[in-house]
XYZ file of C-alpha atoms in Angstrom:
285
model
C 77.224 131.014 118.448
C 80.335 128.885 118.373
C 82.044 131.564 120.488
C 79.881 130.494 123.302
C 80.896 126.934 123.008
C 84.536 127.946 124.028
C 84.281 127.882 127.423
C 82.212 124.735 127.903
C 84.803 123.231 125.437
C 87.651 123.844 127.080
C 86.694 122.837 130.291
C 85.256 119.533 129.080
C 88.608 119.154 127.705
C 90.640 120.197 130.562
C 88.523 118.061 132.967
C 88.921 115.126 130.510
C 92.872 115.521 130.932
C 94.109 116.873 127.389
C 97.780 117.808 127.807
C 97.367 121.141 126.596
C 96.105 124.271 127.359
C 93.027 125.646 124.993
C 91.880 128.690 124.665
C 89.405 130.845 122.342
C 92.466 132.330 120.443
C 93.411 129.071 119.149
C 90.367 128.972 117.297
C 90.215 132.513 115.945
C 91.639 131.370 112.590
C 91.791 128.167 111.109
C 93.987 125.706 113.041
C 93.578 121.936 111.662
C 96.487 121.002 113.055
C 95.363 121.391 116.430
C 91.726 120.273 115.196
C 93.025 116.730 114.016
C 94.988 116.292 117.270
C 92.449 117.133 119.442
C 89.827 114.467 117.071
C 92.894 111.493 117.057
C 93.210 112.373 120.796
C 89.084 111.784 121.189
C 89.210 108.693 118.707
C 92.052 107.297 121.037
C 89.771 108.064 124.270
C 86.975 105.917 122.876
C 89.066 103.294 121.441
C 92.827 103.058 122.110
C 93.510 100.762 119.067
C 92.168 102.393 116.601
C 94.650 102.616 113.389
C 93.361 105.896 112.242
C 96.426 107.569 110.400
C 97.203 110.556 111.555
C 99.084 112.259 108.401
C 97.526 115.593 107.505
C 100.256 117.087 105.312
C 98.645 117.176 102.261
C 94.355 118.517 101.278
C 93.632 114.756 100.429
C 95.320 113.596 104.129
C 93.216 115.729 105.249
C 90.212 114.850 103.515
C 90.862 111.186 104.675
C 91.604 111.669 108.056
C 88.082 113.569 108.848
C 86.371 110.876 106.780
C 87.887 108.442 108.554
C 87.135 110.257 112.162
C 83.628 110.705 111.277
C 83.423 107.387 110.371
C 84.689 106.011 113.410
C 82.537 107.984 115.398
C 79.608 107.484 113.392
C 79.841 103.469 114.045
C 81.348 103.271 117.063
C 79.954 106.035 119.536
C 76.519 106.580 116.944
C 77.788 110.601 116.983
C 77.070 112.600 113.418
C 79.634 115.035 112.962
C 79.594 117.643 110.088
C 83.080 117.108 107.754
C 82.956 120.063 106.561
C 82.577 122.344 109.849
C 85.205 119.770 110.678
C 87.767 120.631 108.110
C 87.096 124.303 108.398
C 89.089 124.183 111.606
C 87.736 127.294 113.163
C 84.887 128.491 116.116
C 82.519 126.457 113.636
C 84.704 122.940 113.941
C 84.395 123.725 118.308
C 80.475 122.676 118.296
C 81.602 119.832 116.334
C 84.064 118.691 118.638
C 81.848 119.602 121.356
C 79.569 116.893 120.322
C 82.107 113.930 121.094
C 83.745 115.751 124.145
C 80.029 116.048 125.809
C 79.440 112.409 125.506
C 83.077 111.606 127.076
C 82.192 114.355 129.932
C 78.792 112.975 130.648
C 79.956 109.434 131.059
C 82.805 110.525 133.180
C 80.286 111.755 135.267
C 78.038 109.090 135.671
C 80.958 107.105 137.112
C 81.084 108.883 139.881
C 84.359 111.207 138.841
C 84.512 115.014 140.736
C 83.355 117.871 139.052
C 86.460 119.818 139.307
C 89.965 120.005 137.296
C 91.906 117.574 137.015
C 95.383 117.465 137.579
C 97.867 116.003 134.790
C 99.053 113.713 137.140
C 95.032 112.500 137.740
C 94.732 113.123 134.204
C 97.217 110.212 132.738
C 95.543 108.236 135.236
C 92.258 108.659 133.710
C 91.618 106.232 130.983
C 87.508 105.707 129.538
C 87.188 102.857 127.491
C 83.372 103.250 125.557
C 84.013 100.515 122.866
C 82.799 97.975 125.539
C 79.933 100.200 126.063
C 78.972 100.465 122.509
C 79.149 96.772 121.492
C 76.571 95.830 124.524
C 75.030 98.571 122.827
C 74.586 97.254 119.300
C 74.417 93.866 120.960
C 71.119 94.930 122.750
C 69.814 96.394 119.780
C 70.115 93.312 117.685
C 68.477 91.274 120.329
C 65.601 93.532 120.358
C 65.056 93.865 116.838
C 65.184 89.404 116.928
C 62.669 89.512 119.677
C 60.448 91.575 117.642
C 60.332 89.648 114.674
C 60.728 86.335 116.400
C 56.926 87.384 118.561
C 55.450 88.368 115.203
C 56.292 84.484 113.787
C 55.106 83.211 117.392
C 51.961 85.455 116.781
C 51.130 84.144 113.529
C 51.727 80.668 114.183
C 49.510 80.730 117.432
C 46.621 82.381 114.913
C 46.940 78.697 112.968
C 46.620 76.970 116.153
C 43.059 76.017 115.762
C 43.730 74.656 112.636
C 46.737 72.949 113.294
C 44.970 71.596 116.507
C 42.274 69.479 114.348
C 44.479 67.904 111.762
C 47.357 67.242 114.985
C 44.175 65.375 116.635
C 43.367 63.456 113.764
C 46.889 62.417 113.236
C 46.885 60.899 117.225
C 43.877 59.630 116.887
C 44.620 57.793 113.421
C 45.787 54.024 114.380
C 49.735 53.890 113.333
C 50.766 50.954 110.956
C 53.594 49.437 112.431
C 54.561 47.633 108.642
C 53.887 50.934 106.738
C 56.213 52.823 108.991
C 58.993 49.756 108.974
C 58.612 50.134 105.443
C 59.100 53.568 105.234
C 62.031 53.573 106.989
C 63.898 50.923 104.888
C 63.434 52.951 102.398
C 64.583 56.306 103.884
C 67.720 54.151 105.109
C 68.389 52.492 101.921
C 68.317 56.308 100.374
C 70.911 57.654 102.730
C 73.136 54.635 101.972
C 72.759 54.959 98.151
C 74.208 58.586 99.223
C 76.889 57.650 101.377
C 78.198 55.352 98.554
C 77.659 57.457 96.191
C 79.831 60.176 98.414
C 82.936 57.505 98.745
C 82.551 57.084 95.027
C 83.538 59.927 94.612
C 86.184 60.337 97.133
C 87.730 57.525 95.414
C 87.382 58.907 92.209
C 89.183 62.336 93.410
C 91.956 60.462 95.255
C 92.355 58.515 91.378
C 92.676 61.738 89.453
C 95.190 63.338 92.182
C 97.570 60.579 91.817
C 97.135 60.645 88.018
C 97.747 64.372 87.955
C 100.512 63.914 90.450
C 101.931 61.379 87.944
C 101.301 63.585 84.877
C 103.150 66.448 87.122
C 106.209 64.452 87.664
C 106.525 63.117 83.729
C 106.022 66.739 82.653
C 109.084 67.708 84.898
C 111.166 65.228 83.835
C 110.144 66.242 80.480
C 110.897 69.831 80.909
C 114.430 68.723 82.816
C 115.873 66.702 79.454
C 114.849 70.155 77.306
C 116.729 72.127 79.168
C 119.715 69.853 79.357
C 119.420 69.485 75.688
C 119.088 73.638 74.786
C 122.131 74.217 77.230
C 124.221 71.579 74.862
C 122.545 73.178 71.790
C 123.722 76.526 72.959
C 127.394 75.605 73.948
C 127.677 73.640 70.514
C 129.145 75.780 67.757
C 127.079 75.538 64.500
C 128.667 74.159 61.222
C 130.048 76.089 58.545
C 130.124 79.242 60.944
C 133.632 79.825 60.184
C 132.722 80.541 56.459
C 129.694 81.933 56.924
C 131.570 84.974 59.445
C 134.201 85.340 56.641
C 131.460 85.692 53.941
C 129.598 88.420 56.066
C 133.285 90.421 56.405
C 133.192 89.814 52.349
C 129.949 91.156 51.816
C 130.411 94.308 54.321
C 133.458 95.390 51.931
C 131.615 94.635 49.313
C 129.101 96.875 50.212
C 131.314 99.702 51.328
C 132.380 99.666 47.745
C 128.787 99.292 46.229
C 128.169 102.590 48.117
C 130.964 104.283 46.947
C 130.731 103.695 43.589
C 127.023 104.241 43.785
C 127.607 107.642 45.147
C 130.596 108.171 42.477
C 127.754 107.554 39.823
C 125.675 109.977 41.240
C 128.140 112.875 41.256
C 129.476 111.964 37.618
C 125.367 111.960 36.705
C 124.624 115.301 38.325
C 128.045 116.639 36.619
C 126.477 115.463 33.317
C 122.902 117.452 34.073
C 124.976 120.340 34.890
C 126.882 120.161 31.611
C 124.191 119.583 29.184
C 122.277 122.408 30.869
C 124.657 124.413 30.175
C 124.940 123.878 26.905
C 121.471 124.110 26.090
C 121.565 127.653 27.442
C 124.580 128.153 25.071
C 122.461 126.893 22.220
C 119.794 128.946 23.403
């Protein structure tokens, strides 16, 4: 039951040197606070540089914070830890924890470290360091898993041995052409020169297109230098006939004040006339 992991808990912790004090009535209701420091205080017992954030104000914090610590663990100490017990922060997230903090108090112990609390002053002093551990670790692995494949090659090349061995002992045994091989070589030479020539051929050919392009660069500047000289004296020269053409626009805005009052004159006078001839039709009527 995860009550029963309490006490083994808390004195794996205590004897590890956490700072505080835990007891079962921490854990009675949910507490992720003290959850996700006790997990960054783990992470920073395995691996002191570890940039974990440690915000947990908000759900998705939260959320990222035990990804990120199950994560960590997952790669660096090869420990599977449930998120979800994990974010439940109660009795449930303990057996969790007590996963990690039996792996710290084992190896603790197999360095030769007393069985018995530990001070806080013996505490601070303690520091375990298991990324070292884990990287001879993964290092061993790989180097097993290349010695296994590299004997299965070794295997199947010593099955073609016997047939390798014939056609090896006919190629001894065949008398070596001393003009044939001169030949051949002249050949393979004048190949790799025809490729080295080629190469600076085309070294040359880059270092000619960077100093055109460097050349093209520069006349486009100089270019771009004379328009802008010649839009900042466009734009500080005063265009002809502007004189006239300002008083014309003053013209035409009184003109058009008066369009629209007469226009809305004719509209009154119009709607006085609709009136009037209505009513006279209902007279006539």
């Amino acid at each position: 039951t995860p009550a029963g992991c309490f006490p083994d808990f808390t004195e794996m912790m205590k004897a590890l040197g956490y700072p505080r004090l835990i007891s079962m009535e921490n854990f009675r209701t949910p507490n992720f606070m003290l959850v996700s420091e006790v997990l960054l205080w783990l992470v920073k017992r395995y691996e002191p540089q570890t940039d974990i954030p440690p915000d947990v104000e908000t759900e998705q914090d939260r959320v990222f914070f035990i990804k990120a610590v199950a994560q960590f663990m997952a790669t660096k100490a090869h420990i599977k830890l449930n998120t979800k017990k994990l974010y439940q922060a109660d009795g449930y997230a303990v057996k969790e924890l007590l996963k990690v903090t039996s792996v710290l108090y084992s190896a603790m112990h197999t360095k030769g470290m007393e069985h018995t609390e530990v001070s806080e002053e013996d505490s601070s002093k303690f520091k375990f360091d298991l990324g070292s551990k884990v990287a001879d670790l993964k290092a061993a692995r790989q180097l097993a898993s290349e010695i296994t494949s590299k004997g299965a090659s070794l295997y199947d090349l010593l099955g073609k041995e016997v047939e390798l061995r014939e056609a090896r002992t006919e190629s001894i045994a065949r008398p070596l052409e001393i003009n044939e091989a001169e030949k051949m070589m002249k050949i393979a030479i004048d190949n790799i020169l025809e490729q080295v020539q080629k190469t600076k051929d085309m070294l040359n050919n880059v270092a000619l297109d960077e100093a055109n392009l460097e050349a093209r660069i520069e006349k486009r500047k100089l270019e771009l230098e004379i328009s802008q000289k010649r839009l900042q004296t466009l734009q500080s020269v005063r265009p002809a006939f502007m004189d006239e053409y300002e008083k014309i626009e003053e013209e035409l805005q009184k003109q058009y004040s008066s369009y629209l009052e007469k226009f809305h004159n004719l509209s009154y006078m119009e709607q006085l006339l609709d009136d009037h001839r209505r009513t006279e039709q209902e007279m006539f009527e």
